[in-house]
PDB file of C-alpha atoms in Angstrom:
ATOM      1  CA  MET A   1     -11.254 -18.978 -29.226  1.00 59.00           C
ATOM      2  CA  THR A   2     -11.095 -20.280 -32.776  1.00 65.00           C
ATOM      3  CA  THR A   3     -14.224 -20.410 -34.838  1.00 69.00           C
ATOM      4  CA  THR A   4     -14.419 -22.641 -37.832  1.00 72.00           C
ATOM      5  CA  THR A   5     -16.372 -21.636 -40.846  1.00 73.00           C
ATOM      6  CA  PRO A   6     -18.451 -24.404 -42.356  1.00 70.00           C
ATOM      7  CA  ALA A   7     -17.249 -25.614 -45.710  1.00 65.00           C
ATOM      8  CA  PRO A   8     -19.218 -24.136 -48.585  1.00 67.00           C
ATOM      9  CA  ALA A   9     -21.873 -26.366 -50.104  1.00 63.00           C
ATOM     10  CA  PRO A  10     -20.619 -28.201 -53.178  1.00 59.00           C
ATOM     11  CA  LYS A  11     -21.374 -26.431 -56.440  1.00 67.00           C
ATOM     12  CA  PRO A  12     -24.052 -28.316 -58.365  1.00 72.00           C
ATOM     13  CA  MET A  13     -22.629 -29.901 -61.485  1.00 76.00           C
ATOM     14  CA  SER A  14     -24.644 -30.871 -64.531  1.00 83.00           C
ATOM     15  CA  ARG A  15     -24.236 -34.206 -66.227  1.00 83.00           C
ATOM     16  CA  ARG A  16     -22.469 -32.502 -69.138  1.00 87.00           C
ATOM     17  CA  GLU A  17     -19.995 -30.796 -66.822  1.00 89.00           C
ATOM     18  CA  LEU A  18     -19.245 -34.082 -65.053  1.00 90.00           C
ATOM     19  CA  GLU A  19     -18.811 -35.919 -68.348  1.00 91.00           C
ATOM     20  CA  ALA A  20     -16.560 -33.135 -69.696  1.00 92.00           C
ATOM     21  CA  ARG A  21     -14.414 -33.345 -66.557  1.00 93.00           C
ATOM     22  CA  ILE A  22     -14.016 -37.118 -66.900  1.00 95.00           C
ATOM     23  CA  ILE A  23     -13.338 -36.952 -70.653  1.00 95.00           C
ATOM     24  CA  ALA A  24     -10.696 -34.227 -70.235  1.00 95.00           C
ATOM     25  CA  LYS A  25      -8.910 -36.291 -67.582  1.00 96.00           C
ATOM     26  CA  ALA A  26      -9.013 -39.389 -69.806  1.00 97.00           C
ATOM     27  CA  TRP A  27      -7.536 -37.464 -72.737  1.00 96.00           C
ATOM     28  CA  LYS A  28      -4.726 -36.056 -70.590  1.00 97.00           C
ATOM     29  CA  ASP A  29      -3.880 -39.131 -68.523  1.00 97.00           C
ATOM     30  CA  PRO A  30      -3.583 -42.577 -70.166  1.00 97.00           C
ATOM     31  CA  ALA A  31      -3.568 -44.315 -66.752  1.00 98.00           C
ATOM     32  CA  TYR A  32      -6.836 -42.572 -65.798  1.00 97.00           C
ATOM     33  CA  LYS A  33      -8.334 -43.586 -69.165  1.00 97.00           C
ATOM     34  CA  GLN A  34      -7.310 -47.208 -68.537  1.00 97.00           C
ATOM     35  CA  ARG A  35      -8.935 -47.142 -65.086  1.00 97.00           C
ATOM     36  CA  LEU A  36     -12.051 -45.499 -66.580  1.00 97.00           C
ATOM     37  CA  THR A  37     -12.451 -48.221 -69.210  1.00 96.00           C
ATOM     38  CA  SER A  38     -11.691 -51.087 -66.823  1.00 97.00           C
ATOM     39  CA  ASP A  39     -13.606 -49.775 -63.764  1.00 96.00           C
ATOM     40  CA  PRO A  40     -16.066 -47.083 -64.901  1.00 96.00           C
ATOM     41  CA  ARG A  41     -18.172 -47.425 -61.750  1.00 95.00           C
ATOM     42  CA  GLY A  42     -15.197 -46.900 -59.451  1.00 95.00           C
ATOM     43  CA  VAL A  43     -13.951 -43.880 -61.395  1.00 96.00           C
ATOM     44  CA  LEU A  44     -17.418 -42.309 -61.534  1.00 94.00           C
ATOM     45  CA  GLN A  45     -17.862 -42.886 -57.796  1.00 94.00           C
ATOM     46  CA  GLU A  46     -14.507 -41.157 -57.151  1.00 94.00           C
ATOM     47  CA  GLU A  47     -15.483 -38.199 -59.335  1.00 92.00           C
ATOM     48  CA  LEU A  48     -18.861 -37.829 -57.628  1.00 90.00           C
ATOM     49  CA  GLN A  49     -17.320 -38.041 -54.170  1.00 90.00           C
ATOM     50  CA  ALA A  50     -14.829 -35.335 -55.145  1.00 88.00           C
ATOM     51  CA  ILE A  51     -17.867 -33.107 -55.673  1.00 86.00           C
ATOM     52  CA  ASP A  52     -19.778 -34.304 -52.592  1.00 86.00           C
ATOM     53  CA  PRO A  53     -18.464 -37.097 -50.340  1.00 87.00           C
ATOM     54  CA  ALA A  54     -22.033 -38.081 -49.418  1.00 86.00           C
ATOM     55  CA  ILE A  55     -22.919 -39.178 -52.970  1.00 86.00           C
ATOM     56  CA  LYS A  56     -23.195 -42.950 -53.386  1.00 88.00           C
ATOM     57  CA  LEU A  57     -24.076 -44.589 -56.679  1.00 88.00           C
ATOM     58  CA  PRO A  58     -27.129 -46.858 -56.525  1.00 88.00           C
ATOM     59  CA  GLY A  59     -26.080 -50.512 -56.349  1.00 88.00           C
ATOM     60  CA  ALA A  60     -28.097 -51.533 -59.409  1.00 89.00           C
ATOM     61  CA  LEU A  61     -26.776 -48.711 -61.603  1.00 88.00           C
ATOM     62  CA  GLN A  62     -24.705 -50.079 -64.474  1.00 91.00           C
ATOM     63  CA  ILE A  63     -22.076 -47.860 -66.082  1.00 92.00           C
ATOM     64  CA  GLN A  64     -20.534 -48.451 -69.490  1.00 93.00           C
ATOM     65  CA  VAL A  65     -17.806 -46.529 -71.267  1.00 94.00           C
ATOM     66  CA  HIS A  66     -17.816 -46.463 -75.053  1.00 92.00           C
ATOM     67  CA  GLU A  67     -14.911 -44.943 -76.938  1.00 93.00           C
ATOM     68  CA  GLU A  68     -15.588 -43.473 -80.358  1.00 92.00           C
ATOM     69  CA  ASN A  69     -13.227 -43.843 -83.296  1.00 93.00           C
ATOM     70  CA  PRO A  70     -13.328 -42.563 -86.887  1.00 94.00           C
ATOM     71  CA  ASN A  71     -15.766 -45.341 -87.846  1.00 95.00           C
ATOM     72  CA  LEU A  72     -17.961 -45.423 -84.735  1.00 94.00           C
ATOM     73  CA  PHE A  73     -20.325 -42.739 -83.438  1.00 94.00           C
ATOM     74  CA  HIS A  74     -22.244 -43.060 -80.172  1.00 90.00           C
ATOM     75  CA  LEU A  75     -25.530 -41.309 -79.510  1.00 90.00           C
ATOM     76  CA  VAL A  76     -26.647 -41.427 -75.878  1.00 85.00           C
ATOM     77  CA  LEU A  77     -30.380 -41.362 -75.349  1.00 88.00           C
ATOM     78  CA  PRO A  78     -31.041 -40.394 -71.702  1.00 83.00           C
ATOM     79  CA  ARG A  79     -34.122 -41.524 -69.859  1.00 80.00           C
ATOM     80  CA  ASN A  80     -37.246 -39.693 -70.926  1.00 86.00           C
ATOM     81  CA  PRO A  81     -38.416 -37.508 -68.008  1.00 81.00           C
ATOM     82  CA  ASN A  82     -41.991 -38.487 -68.899  1.00 85.00           C
ATOM     83  CA  ASP A  83     -41.126 -42.080 -67.982  1.00 84.00           C
ATOM     84  CA  VAL A  84     -39.880 -41.162 -64.503  1.00 78.00           C
ATOM     85  CA  LYS A  85     -42.378 -41.438 -61.689  1.00 75.00           C
ATOM     86  CA  LEU A  86     -42.539 -38.540 -59.259  1.00 69.00           C
ATOM     87  CA  SER A  87     -42.052 -41.022 -56.419  1.00 66.00           C
ATOM     88  CA  GLU A  88     -38.619 -41.863 -57.875  1.00 62.00           C
ATOM     89  CA  VAL A  89     -37.508 -38.256 -57.540  1.00 58.00           C
ATOM     90  CA  VAL A  90     -39.427 -37.047 -54.493  1.00 54.00           C
ATOM     91  CA  GLY A  91     -39.062 -39.079 -51.372  1.00 50.00           C
ATOM     92  CA  ASP A  92     -36.517 -40.566 -49.054  1.00 50.00           C
ATOM     93  CA  ASN A  93     -34.567 -42.619 -51.582  1.00 48.00           C
ATOM     94  CA  LEU A  94     -33.072 -40.222 -54.113  1.00 47.00           C
ATOM     95  CA  GLU A  95     -30.240 -42.698 -54.652  1.00 47.00           C
ATOM     96  CA  ALA A  96     -32.688 -44.893 -56.588  1.00 47.00           C
ATOM     97  CA  VAL A  97     -32.668 -42.411 -59.460  1.00 49.00           C
ATOM     98  CA  ALA A  98     -29.620 -42.106 -61.660  1.00 51.00           C
ATOM     99  CA  PRO A  99     -28.032 -38.635 -61.276  1.00 51.00           C
ATOM    100  CA  GLN A 100     -28.516 -37.873 -64.962  1.00 49.00           C
ATOM    101  CA  THR A 101     -32.267 -38.418 -64.596  1.00 51.00           C
ATOM    102  CA  ILE A 102     -32.459 -35.764 -61.904  1.00 49.00           C
ATOM    103  CA  VAL A 103     -30.525 -33.343 -64.120  1.00 51.00           C
ATOM    104  CA  VAL A 104     -32.807 -34.142 -67.081  1.00 48.00           C
ATOM    105  CA  LEU A 105     -35.900 -33.652 -64.920  1.00 49.00           C
ATOM    106  CA  VAL A 106     -34.643 -30.304 -63.662  1.00 49.00           C
ATOM    107  CA  ALA A 107     -33.759 -29.238 -67.199  1.00 51.00           C
ATOM    108  CA  ALA A 108     -37.212 -30.313 -68.409  1.00 51.00           C
ATOM    109  CA  ALA A 109     -38.889 -28.361 -65.606  1.00 50.00           C
ATOM    110  CA  ILE A 110     -36.822 -25.285 -66.472  1.00 53.00           C
ATOM    111  CA  ALA A 111     -37.734 -25.685 -70.144  1.00 51.00           C
ATOM    112  CA  VAL A 112     -41.429 -25.805 -69.250  1.00 51.00           C
ATOM    113  CA  VAL A 113     -41.110 -22.627 -67.176  1.00 49.00           C
ATOM    114  CA  VAL A 114     -39.082 -20.867 -69.880  1.00 50.00           C
ATOM    115  CA  ASN A 115     -41.541 -21.926 -72.594  1.00 53.00           C
ATOM    116  CA  ALA A 116     -44.501 -20.791 -70.490  1.00 52.00           C
ATOM    117  CA  ALA A 117     -42.814 -17.437 -69.844  1.00 52.00           C
ATOM    118  CA  ALA A 118     -42.000 -17.044 -73.537  1.00 52.00           C
ATOM    119  CA  ALA A 119     -45.608 -17.845 -74.473  1.00 54.00           C
ATOM    120  CA  ALA A 120     -46.852 -15.337 -71.908  1.00 53.00           C
ATOM    121  CA  ASN A 121     -44.509 -12.698 -73.338  1.00 52.00           C
ATOM    122  CA  VAL A 122     -45.703 -13.425 -76.885  1.00 50.00           C
ATOM    123  CA  ASN A 123     -49.335 -13.203 -75.764  1.00 51.00           C
ATOM    124  CA  ALA A 124     -48.667  -9.971 -73.869  1.00 51.00           C
ATOM    125  CA  ALA A 125     -46.893  -8.500 -76.891  1.00 51.00           C
ATOM    126  CA  ALA A 126     -49.771  -9.561 -79.142  1.00 50.00           C
ATOM    127  CA  ASN A 127     -52.252  -7.955 -76.762  1.00 51.00           C
ATOM    128  CA  VAL A 128     -50.229  -4.730 -76.692  1.00 49.00           C
ATOM    129  CA  ASN A 129     -49.980  -4.736 -80.492  1.00 50.00           C
ATOM    130  CA  ALA A 130     -53.684  -5.448 -80.882  1.00 48.00           C
ATOM    131  CA  ALA A 131     -54.545  -2.616 -78.505  1.00 49.00           C
ATOM    132  CA  ALA A 132     -52.160  -0.256 -80.274  1.00 49.00           C
ATOM    133  CA  ASN A 133     -53.585  -1.215 -83.664  1.00 48.00           C
ATOM    134  CA  ALA A 134     -57.141  -0.751 -82.436  1.00 47.00           C
ATOM    135  CA  ASN A 135     -56.240   2.673 -81.055  1.00 47.00           C
ATOM    136  CA  SER A 136     -54.518   3.621 -84.324  1.00 45.00           C
ATOM    137  CA  VAL A 137     -57.577   2.622 -86.340  1.00 44.00           C
ATOM    138  CA  ALA A 138     -59.878   4.478 -83.957  1.00 43.00           C
ATOM    139  CA  ASN A 139     -57.632   7.548 -84.108  1.00 44.00           C
ATOM    140  CA  ALA A 140     -57.409   7.373 -87.890  1.00 43.00           C
ATOM    141  CA  ASN A 141     -61.193   7.060 -88.172  1.00 44.00           C
ATOM    142  CA  SER A 142     -61.748  10.045 -85.883  1.00 44.00           C
ATOM    143  CA  VAL A 143     -59.364  12.241 -87.917  1.00 47.00           C
ATOM    144  CA  VAL A 144     -61.210  11.610 -91.195  1.00 44.00           C
TER     145      VAL A 144
END
């Protein structure tokens, strides 16, 4: 009797990792770069399906490729997580949200947790220092 082990779940990939993968391929392979510039949606769909075959790009999602040169710099401004409704992220239709928005939302949530933890640590340290200082003053006063 042969048992098959289920395939491992695909490793989550951040937007930066996906972009780096695509850029590296374009730099190495001129034919891939040509396909990327002429059919960015098709290439992105292929890359996403290589990660997880179930991923489908939303039909309305537009994809543009911009190539920098010595006289042209591109700055990409992702969607502001504050402008994304919770219903766009939580619900049955996750395909309605661009993948980068989900990554940005997760990163923003992590940043909030990290900042809250850092603030709690600073407050705890301040409380410990204040208590130590108060004890030092009390001890110093009792010695005199």
